[in-house]
XYZ file of C-alpha atoms in Angstrom:
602
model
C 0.000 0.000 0.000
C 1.670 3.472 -1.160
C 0.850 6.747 0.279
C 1.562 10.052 -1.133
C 2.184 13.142 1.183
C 2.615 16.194 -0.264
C 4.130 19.001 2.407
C 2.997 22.987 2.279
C 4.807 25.847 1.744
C 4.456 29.754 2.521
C 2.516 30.292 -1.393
C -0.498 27.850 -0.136
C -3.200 29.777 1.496
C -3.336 28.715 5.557
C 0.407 28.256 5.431
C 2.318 30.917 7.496
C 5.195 30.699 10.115
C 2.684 31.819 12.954
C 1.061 28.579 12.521
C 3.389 25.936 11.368
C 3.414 24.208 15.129
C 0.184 23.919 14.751
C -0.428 22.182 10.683
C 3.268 20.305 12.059
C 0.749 18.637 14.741
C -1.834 18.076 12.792
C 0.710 16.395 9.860
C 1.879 14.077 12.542
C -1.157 13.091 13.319
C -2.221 11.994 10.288
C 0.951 9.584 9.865
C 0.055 7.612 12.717
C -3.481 7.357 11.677
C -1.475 6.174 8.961
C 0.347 3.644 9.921
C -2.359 2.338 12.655
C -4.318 1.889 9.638
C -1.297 -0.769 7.812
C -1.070 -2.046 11.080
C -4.688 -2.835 11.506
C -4.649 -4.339 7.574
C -1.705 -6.222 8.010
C -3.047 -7.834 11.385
C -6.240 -8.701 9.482
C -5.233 -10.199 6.572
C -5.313 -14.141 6.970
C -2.837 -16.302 5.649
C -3.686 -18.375 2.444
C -2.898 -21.581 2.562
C -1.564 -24.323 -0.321
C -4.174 -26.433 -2.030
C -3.599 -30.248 -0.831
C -2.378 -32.442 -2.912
C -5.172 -35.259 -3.931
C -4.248 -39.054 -3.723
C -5.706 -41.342 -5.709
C -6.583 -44.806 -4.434
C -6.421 -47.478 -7.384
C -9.911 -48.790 -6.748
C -11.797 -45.876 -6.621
C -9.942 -44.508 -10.040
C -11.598 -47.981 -11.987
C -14.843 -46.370 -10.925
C -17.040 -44.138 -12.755
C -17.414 -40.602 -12.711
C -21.084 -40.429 -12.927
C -22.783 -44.108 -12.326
C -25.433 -45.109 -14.349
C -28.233 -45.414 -14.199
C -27.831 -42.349 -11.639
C -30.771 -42.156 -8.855
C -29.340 -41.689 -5.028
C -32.737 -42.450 -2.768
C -33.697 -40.662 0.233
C -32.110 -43.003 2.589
C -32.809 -40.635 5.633
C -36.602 -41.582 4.904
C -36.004 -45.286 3.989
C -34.193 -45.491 7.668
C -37.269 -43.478 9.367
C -39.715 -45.720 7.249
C -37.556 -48.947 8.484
C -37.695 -48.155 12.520
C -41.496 -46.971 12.496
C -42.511 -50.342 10.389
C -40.110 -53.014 11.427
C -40.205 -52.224 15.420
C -44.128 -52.843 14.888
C -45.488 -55.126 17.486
C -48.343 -55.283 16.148
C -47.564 -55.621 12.814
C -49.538 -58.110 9.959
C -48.880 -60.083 7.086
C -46.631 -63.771 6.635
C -43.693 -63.508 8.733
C -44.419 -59.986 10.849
C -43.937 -58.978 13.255
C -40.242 -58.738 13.130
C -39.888 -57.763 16.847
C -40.582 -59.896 19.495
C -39.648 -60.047 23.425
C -37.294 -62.105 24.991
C -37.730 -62.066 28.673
C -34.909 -64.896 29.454
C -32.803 -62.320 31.559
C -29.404 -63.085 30.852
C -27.236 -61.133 31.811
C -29.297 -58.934 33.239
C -32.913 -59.031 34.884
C -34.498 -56.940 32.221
C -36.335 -57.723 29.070
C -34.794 -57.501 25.900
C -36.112 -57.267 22.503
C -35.332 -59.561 19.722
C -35.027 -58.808 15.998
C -35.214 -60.970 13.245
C -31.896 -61.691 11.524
C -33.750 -62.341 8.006
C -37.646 -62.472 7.023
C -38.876 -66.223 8.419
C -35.599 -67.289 10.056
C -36.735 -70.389 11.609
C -34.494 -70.414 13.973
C -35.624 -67.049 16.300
C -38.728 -65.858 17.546
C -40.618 -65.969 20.526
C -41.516 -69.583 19.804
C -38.241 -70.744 18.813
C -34.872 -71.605 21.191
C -36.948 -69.408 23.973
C -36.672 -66.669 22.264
C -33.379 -66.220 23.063
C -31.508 -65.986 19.506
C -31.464 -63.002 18.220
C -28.151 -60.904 16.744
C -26.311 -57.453 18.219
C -25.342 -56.510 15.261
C -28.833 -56.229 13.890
C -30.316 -54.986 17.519
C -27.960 -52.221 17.800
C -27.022 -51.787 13.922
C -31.262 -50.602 14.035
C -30.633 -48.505 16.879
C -27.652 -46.520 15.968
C -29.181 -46.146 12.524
C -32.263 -44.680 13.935
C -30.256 -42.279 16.448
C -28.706 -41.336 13.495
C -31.626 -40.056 12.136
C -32.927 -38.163 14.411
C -34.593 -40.827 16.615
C -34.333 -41.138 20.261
C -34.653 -44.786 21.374
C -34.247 -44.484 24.686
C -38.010 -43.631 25.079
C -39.609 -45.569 21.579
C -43.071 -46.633 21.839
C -42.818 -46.237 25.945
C -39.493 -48.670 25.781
C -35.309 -48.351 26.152
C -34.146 -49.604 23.324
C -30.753 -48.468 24.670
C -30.915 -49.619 27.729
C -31.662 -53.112 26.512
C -28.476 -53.527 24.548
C -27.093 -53.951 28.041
C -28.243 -57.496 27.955
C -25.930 -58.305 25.304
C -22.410 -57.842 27.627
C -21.925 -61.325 28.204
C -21.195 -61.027 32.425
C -22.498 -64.492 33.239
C -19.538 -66.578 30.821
C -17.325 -63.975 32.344
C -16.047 -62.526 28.827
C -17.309 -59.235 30.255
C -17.975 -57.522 26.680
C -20.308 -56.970 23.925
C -20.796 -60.283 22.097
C -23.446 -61.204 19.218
C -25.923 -63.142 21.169
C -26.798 -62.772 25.150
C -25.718 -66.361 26.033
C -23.630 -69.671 24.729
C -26.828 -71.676 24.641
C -27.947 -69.891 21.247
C -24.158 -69.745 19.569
C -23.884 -72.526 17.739
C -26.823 -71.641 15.826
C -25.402 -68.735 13.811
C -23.733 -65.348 14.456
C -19.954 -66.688 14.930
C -20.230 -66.122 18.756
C -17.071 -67.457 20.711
C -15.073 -68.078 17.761
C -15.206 -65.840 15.254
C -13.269 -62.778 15.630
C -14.821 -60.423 13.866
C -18.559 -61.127 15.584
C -16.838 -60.851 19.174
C -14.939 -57.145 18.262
C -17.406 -55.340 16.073
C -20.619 -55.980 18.783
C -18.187 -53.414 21.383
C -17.783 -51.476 18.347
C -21.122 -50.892 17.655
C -21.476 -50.134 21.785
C -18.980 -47.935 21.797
C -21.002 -45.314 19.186
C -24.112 -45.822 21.053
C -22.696 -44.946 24.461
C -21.298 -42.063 22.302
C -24.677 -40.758 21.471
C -26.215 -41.813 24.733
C -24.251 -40.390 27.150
C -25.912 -40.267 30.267
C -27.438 -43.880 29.664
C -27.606 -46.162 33.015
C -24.666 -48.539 33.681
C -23.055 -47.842 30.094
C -19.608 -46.348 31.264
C -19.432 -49.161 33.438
C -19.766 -51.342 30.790
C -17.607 -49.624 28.327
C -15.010 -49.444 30.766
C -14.940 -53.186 31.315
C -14.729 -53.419 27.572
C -11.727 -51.281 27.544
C -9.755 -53.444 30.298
C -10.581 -56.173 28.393
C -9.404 -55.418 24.961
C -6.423 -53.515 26.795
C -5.252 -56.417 28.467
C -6.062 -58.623 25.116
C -3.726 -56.471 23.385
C -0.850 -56.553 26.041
C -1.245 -60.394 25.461
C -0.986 -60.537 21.969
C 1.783 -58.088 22.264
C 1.495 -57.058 18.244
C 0.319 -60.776 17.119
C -3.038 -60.892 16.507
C -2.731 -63.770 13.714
C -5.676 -66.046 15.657
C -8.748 -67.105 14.345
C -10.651 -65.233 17.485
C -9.686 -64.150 21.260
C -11.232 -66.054 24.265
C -11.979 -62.650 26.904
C -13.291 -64.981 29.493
C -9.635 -66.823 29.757
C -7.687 -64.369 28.191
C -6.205 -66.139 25.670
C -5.953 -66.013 21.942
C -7.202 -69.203 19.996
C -6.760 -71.007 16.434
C -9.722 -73.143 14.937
C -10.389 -73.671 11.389
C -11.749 -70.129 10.777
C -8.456 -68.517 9.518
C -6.111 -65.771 11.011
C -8.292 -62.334 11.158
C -5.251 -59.935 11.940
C -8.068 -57.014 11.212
C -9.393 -57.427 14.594
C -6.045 -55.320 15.380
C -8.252 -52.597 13.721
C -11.303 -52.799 16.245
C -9.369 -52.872 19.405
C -7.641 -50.331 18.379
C -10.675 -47.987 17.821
C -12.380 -49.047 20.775
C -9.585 -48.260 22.969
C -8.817 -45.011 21.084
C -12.952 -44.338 21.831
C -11.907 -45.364 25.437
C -9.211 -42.569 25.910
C -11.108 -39.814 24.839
C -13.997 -41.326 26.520
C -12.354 -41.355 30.036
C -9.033 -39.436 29.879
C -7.157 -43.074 30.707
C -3.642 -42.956 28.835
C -3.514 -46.764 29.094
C -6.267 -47.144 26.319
C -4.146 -44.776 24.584
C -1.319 -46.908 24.687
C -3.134 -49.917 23.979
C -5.003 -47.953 20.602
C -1.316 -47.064 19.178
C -0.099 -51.026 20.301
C -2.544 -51.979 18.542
C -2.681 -49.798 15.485
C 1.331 -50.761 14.867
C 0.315 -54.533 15.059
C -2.104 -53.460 12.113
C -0.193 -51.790 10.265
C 2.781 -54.649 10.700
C 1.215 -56.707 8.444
C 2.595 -57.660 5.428
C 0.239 -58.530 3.331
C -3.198 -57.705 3.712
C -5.164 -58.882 6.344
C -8.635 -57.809 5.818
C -11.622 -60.349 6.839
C -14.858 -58.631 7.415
C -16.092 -55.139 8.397
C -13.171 -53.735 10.393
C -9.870 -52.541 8.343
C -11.805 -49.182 7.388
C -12.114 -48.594 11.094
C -7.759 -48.857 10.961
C -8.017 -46.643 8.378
C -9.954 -43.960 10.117
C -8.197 -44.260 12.935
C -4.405 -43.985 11.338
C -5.802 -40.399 9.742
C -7.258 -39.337 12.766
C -4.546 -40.228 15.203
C -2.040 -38.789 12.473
C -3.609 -35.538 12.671
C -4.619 -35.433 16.538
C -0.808 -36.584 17.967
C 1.287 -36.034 14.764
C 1.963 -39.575 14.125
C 3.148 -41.289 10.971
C 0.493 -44.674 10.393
C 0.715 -45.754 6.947
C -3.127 -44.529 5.892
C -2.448 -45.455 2.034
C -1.619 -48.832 3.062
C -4.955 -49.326 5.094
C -6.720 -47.686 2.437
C -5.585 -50.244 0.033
C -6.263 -52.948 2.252
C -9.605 -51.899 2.454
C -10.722 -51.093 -1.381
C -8.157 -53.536 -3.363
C -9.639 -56.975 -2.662
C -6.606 -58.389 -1.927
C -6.265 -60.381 1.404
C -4.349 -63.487 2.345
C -7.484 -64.697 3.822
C -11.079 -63.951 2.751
C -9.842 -64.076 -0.929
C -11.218 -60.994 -2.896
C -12.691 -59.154 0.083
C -12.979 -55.321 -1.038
C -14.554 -52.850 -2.408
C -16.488 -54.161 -5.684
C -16.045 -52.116 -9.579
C -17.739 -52.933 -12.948
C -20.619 -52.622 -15.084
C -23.229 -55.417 -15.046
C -25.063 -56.014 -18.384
C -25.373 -51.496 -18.087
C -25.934 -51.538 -14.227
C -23.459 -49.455 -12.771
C -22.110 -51.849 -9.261
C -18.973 -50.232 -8.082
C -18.927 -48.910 -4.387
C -20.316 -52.048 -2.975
C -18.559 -54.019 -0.893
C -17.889 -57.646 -0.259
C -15.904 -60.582 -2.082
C -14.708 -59.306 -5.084
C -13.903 -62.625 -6.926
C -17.356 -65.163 -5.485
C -19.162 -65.547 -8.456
C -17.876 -62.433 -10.249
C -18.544 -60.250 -7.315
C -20.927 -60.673 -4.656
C -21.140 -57.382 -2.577
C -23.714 -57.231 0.704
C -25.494 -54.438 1.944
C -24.746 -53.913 5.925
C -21.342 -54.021 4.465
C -21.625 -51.465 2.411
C -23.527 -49.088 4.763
C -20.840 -49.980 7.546
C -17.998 -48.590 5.297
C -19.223 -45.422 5.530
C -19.145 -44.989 8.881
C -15.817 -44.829 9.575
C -14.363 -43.807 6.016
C -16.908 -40.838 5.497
C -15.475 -38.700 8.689
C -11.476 -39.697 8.201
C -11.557 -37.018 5.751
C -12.264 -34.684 8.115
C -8.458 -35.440 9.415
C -6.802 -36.271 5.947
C -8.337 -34.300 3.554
C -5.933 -35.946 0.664
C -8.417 -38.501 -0.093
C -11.653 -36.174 -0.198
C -11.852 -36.624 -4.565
C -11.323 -39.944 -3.639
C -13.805 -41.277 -0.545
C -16.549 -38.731 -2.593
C -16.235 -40.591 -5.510
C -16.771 -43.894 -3.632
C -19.326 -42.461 -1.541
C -21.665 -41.257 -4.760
C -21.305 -45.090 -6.562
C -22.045 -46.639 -3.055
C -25.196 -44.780 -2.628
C -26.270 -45.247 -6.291
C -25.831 -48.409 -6.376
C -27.063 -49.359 -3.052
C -30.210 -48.932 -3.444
C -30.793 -51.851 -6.163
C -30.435 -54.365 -2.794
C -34.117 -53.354 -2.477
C -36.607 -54.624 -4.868
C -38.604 -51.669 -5.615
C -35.299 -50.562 -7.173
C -34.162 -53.704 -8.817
C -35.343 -54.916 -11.981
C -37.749 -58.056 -11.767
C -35.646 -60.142 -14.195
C -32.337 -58.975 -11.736
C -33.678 -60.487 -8.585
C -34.386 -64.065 -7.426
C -37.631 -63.819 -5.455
C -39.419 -60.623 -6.777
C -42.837 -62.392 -6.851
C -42.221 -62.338 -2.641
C -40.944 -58.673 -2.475
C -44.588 -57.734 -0.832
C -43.402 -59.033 2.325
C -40.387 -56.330 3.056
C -42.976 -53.255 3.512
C -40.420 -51.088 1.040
C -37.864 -51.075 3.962
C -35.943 -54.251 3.685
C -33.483 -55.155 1.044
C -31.889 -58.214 0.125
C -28.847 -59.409 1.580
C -26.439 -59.630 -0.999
C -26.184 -58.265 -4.652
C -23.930 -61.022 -7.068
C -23.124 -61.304 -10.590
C -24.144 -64.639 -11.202
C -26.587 -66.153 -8.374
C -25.019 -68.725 -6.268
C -28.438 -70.573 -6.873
C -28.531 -73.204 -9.443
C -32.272 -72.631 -9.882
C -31.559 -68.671 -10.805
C -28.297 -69.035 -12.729
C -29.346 -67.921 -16.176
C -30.811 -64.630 -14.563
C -28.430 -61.531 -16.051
C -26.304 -59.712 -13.355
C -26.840 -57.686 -11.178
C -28.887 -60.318 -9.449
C -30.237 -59.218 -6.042
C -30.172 -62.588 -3.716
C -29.536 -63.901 -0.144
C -27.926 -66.491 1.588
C -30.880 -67.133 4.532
C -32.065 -70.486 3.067
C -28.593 -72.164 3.133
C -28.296 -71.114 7.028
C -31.091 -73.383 7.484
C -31.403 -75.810 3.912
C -35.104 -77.001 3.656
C -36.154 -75.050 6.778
C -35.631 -71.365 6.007
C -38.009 -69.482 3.712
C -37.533 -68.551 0.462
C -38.373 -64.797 1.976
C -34.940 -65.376 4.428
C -33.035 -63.804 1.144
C -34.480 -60.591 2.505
C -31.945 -59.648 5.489
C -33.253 -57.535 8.483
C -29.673 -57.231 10.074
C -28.135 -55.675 6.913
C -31.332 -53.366 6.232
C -31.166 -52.396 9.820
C -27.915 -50.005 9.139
C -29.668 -47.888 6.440
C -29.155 -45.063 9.198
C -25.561 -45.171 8.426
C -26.098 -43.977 4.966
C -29.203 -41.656 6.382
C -27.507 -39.366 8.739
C -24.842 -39.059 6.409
C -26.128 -38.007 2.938
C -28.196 -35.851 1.456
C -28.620 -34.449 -1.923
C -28.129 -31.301 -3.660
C -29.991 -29.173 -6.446
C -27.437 -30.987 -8.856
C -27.897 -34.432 -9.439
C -24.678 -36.803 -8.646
C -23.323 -34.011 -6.191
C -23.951 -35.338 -2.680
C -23.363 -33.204 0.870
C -21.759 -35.777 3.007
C -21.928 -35.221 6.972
C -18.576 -35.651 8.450
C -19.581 -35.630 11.816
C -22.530 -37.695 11.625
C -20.279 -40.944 12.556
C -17.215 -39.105 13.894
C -17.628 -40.719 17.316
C -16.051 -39.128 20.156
C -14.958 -36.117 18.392
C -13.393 -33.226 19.722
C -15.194 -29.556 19.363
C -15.750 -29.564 15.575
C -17.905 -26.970 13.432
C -20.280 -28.469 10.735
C -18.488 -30.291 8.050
C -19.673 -31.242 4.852
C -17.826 -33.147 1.701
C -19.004 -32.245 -1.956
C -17.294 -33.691 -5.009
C -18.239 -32.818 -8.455
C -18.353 -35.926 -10.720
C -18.871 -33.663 -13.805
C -16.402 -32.683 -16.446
C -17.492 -28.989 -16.254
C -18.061 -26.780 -13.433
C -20.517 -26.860 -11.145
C -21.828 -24.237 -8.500
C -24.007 -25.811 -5.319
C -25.595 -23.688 -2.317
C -24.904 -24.087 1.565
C -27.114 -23.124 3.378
C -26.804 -21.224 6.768
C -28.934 -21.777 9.709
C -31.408 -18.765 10.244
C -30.134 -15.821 12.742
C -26.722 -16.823 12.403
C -23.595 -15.089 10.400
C -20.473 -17.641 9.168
C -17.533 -17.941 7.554
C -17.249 -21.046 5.101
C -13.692 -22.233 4.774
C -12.620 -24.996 2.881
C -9.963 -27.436 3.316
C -8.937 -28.738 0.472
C -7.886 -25.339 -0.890
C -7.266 -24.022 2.738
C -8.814 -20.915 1.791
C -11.976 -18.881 3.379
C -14.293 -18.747 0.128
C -17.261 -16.717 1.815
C -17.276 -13.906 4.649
C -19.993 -13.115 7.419
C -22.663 -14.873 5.180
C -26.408 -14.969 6.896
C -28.405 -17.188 4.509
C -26.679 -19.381 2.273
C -23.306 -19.036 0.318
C -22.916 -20.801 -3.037
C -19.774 -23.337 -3.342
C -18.165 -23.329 -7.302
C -16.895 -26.373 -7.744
C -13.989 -27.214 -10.544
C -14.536 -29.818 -12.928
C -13.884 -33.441 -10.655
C -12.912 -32.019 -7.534
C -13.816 -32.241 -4.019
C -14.765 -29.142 -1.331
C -14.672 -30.499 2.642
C -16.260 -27.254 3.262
C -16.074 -25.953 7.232
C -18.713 -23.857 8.768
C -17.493 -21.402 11.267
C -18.735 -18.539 13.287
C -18.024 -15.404 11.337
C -15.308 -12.993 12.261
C -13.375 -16.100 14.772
C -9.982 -15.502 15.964
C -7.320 -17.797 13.734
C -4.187 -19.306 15.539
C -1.677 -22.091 14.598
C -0.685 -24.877 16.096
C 1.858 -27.317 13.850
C -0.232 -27.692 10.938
C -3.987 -27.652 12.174
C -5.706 -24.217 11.748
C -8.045 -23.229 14.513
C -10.897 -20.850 14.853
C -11.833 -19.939 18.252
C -9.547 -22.757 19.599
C -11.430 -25.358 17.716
C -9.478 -26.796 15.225
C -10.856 -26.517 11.374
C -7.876 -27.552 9.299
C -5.643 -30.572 10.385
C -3.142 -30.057 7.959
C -2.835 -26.256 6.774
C 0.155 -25.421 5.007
C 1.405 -21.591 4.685
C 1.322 -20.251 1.548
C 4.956 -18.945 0.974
């Protein structure tokens, strides 16, 4: 900024020796408003920071832009729809009610209700095995979902859903944690329970985000901190060898059976104890989170079974950013999309085009039958991989991409939205209500009877749990319909077709102070512009990461976001007019961090 001061002399009118002091005091007083003023721009002016650098991730780029055919559903109302119909006791028509009550006590002296696994499941009900088999991961799947969408089911049709859960920490065998069923007597049936990795971890995962959004719930932090000491102590044990088939909590003792090696569980301790530390302040689960994150990440090869390597992935980003570590998040990303385990043999995130049907973002076996992808897999991916953006914004082009062919193509597990001549029993699709999909989606059924149908086929494993018992109607799966919450509190769409808002703190469990975060990536080849809008009687700056620049000032109603031709916006909302420091590389407003990793521009 350039000033130009031009001094008097005796020839300009005012100007005479009698009152020089005086035009000499006012001259000097005018510099200092002067430089007060530079002052007071330089102090204001923000620092710009460097655009970050995308990374690509070598599934996602086989992917389309745009998937086709394009339609993303209104999964917020498809998970409203599913809680209000399927938790209907007094519901009618072959196979309903879905609900039921199981009054067997264990564990604790409180009812608990059951839900269905899959339409017709022979095997649970109030009038089968005394009611007593019935799956966590579909109780509390439905119940995070629904909290997720606004739903409080602590107080649901005069009952605690919540509270119930409770019944599901397995005190009586001593394991102390979260297991799939409520007792031993029921585990041979189905569900993995006492030997099957996977099924013991991801029930105290699922906990773990429900204590999260119930907070002041009864006898949860007792519970969760009995989980903690358990998978604390597990890990100390293992001391960074977790190649066992599953973990006995009750003895202490990892175990090999004929169920291979599921090193991924490293992933799920990890994030439960992580959950645990910032849950109670204990540095021990701290420890044990990083122990077990670096037994993860030790691997050689990849050693991905089920749903919990995205969870390792999450948490390397976010404990990168948080404590300036160094995890290896490209390698856990890759581990999760690539399909490429030593174990589960194609397990990953699904691509291709079936006979013009768009598939990629699914996820499941890769390789089984050409790809066979399931659906409470697919809406469990999110949950961790939506929010880790949040804390490596590298990967937002990348995990947007995903995210818009997952939610295309996710809806075709339902048979409103699947073809007739791509599903095996659409004649029996009356029965789901509109808010139960099938299990699994596969390119060429795994049924001999439906094996000249054209992939896509929409299909379900529920008659070969039970052969010549279950239904034909047991292809429609409750448990894996029961997470559609996932994908509702996290998307919703724009103006422009194919550009989604994802919520990033939807399922960022346990987060510190964070302002609203939303990712938008344009799958178009051209330019698009899309509107945020600002809540009503407030004023905010929107800031966005990825180019680590403020693009709108003290905005009151809504602020328009341009976005460049295939590129992603993790855009920040933040009180207008906040006070910026440093720290490292995060960027706070206000002392709440909005960038993790700002760079300066030079």
């Amino acid at each position: 900024m350039r000033f130009l001061l031009k001094i008097g002399n005796s020839s300009v009118p005012g100007f005479s020796p009698a009152n020089i002091d005086s035009k000499r005091k006012n001259y000097m007083s005018n510099i200092f408003k002067v430089i007060f003023f530079c002052l007071f721009l330089s102090s204001c002016k923000e620092d710009e920071g460097i655009p970050v650098k995308q990374l690509n991730l070598q599934r996602v780029d086989q992917m389309p832009d745009l998937p086709q055919p394009l339609q993303i559903i209104d999964y917020q109302k498809l998970a409203l729809l599913f809680d209000s119909t399927v938790y209907d006791f007094n519901a009618r028509g072959d196979f309903w009610p879905l609900v039921w009550k199981d009054s067997s006590n264990k564990n604790f002296s409180q009812m608990v209700v059951g839900l269905y696994t899959a339409i017709g499941d022979v095997r649970q009900g109030p009038a089968h095995n005394k009611g007593m088999f019935h799956e966590a991961l579909a109780t509390m799947g439905g119940v995070m979902g629904a909290t997720l969408v606004g739903i409080d089911k602590s107080n649901r049709q005069n009952l605690d859903y919540v509270g119930m859960l409770k019944n599901y920490f397995n005190k009586e065998t001593g394991w102390d944690i979260m297991m799939n069923n409520t007792c031993p007597e029921v585990a041979l049936l189905g569900g993995g329970y006492g030997r099957d990795w996977w099924y013991d971890v991801y029930p105290n995962v699922l906990f773990y985000a429900i204590c999260d959004q119930y907070p002041r719930q009864p006898d949860f932090d007792d519970i969760a901190r009995s989980i903690a000491e358990k998978f604390f102590k597990a890990d100390s044990i293992l001391n960074g060898n977790y190649d066992y088939s599953y973990f006995d909590y009750g003895k202490m003792k990892p175990m090999k059976n004929p169920i291979c090696a599921q090193p991924d569980a490293a992933a799920g301790h990890a994030w439960v104890l992580y959950s645990a530390y910032k849950k109670f302040g204990d540095t021990r689960y701290l420890k044990g989170a990083l122990s077990a994150l670096t037994a993860l990440q030790s691997q050689s090869l990849n050693p991905t079974y089920e749903v919990l390597m995205p969870f390792g992935a999450y948490l390397a980003a976010r404990i990168n950013a948080e404590l300036g570590k160094n995890y290896d998040l490209n390698k856990m990303l890759g581990w999760t999309f690539d399909g490429t385990p030593i174990c589960r043999e194609g397990w990953g995130v699904l691509t291709g085009n079936w006979n013009g049907t768009d598939i990629s973002g699914i996820v499941g076996s890769t390789v089984d039958h050409g790809g066979y992808g399931f659906l409470m897999n697919t809406y469990d991916a999110a949950w961790p991989l939506v929010p880790m953006v949040r804390y490596d914004q590298s990967y937002a082009i990348a995990i947007g991409k995903w995210m818009l062919n997952a939610a295309n193509a996710a809806r075709f597990f339902y048979p409103q939205y699947m073809p007739d001549d791509h599903e095996t029993i659409p004649q029996l699709a009356g029965v789901t209500k509109g808010v139960i999909g099938y299990e699994g989606m596969v390119r060429k059924s795994t049924y001999q009877k439906h094996e000249n149908l054209q992939g896509p086929v929409a299909q379900g494993d529920g008659p070969l749990w039970v052969p010549g018992k279950n239904p034909e109607e047991s292809q429609f799966s409750i448990y894996g319909s029961a997470h559609v919450g996932i994908f509702g509190g996290i998307i919703r769409v724009t103006h422009v077709p194919g550009i989604l808002q994802l919520n990033l703190l939807a399922t960022d469990f346990y987060h510190d102070k964070a302002y609203p975060s939303y990712l938008y990536y344009n799958p178009y080849k051209e330019s698009k512009s899309v509107s945020v809008s600002i809540e009503k009687g407030t004023n905010m700056d929107l800031y966005n990461t990825v180019t680590g620049k403020f693009i709108h000032r003290n905005i009151s109603s809504a602020g328009s976001i341009e976005l460049s031709p295939q590129s992603a916006a993790i855009i920040v909302c933040i009180p207008a007019g906040g006070k910026i420091t440093y720290q490292g590389q995060k960027m706070l407003v206000n002392d709440i961090v909005v960038d993790y990793k700002f760079q300066l521009k030079k």
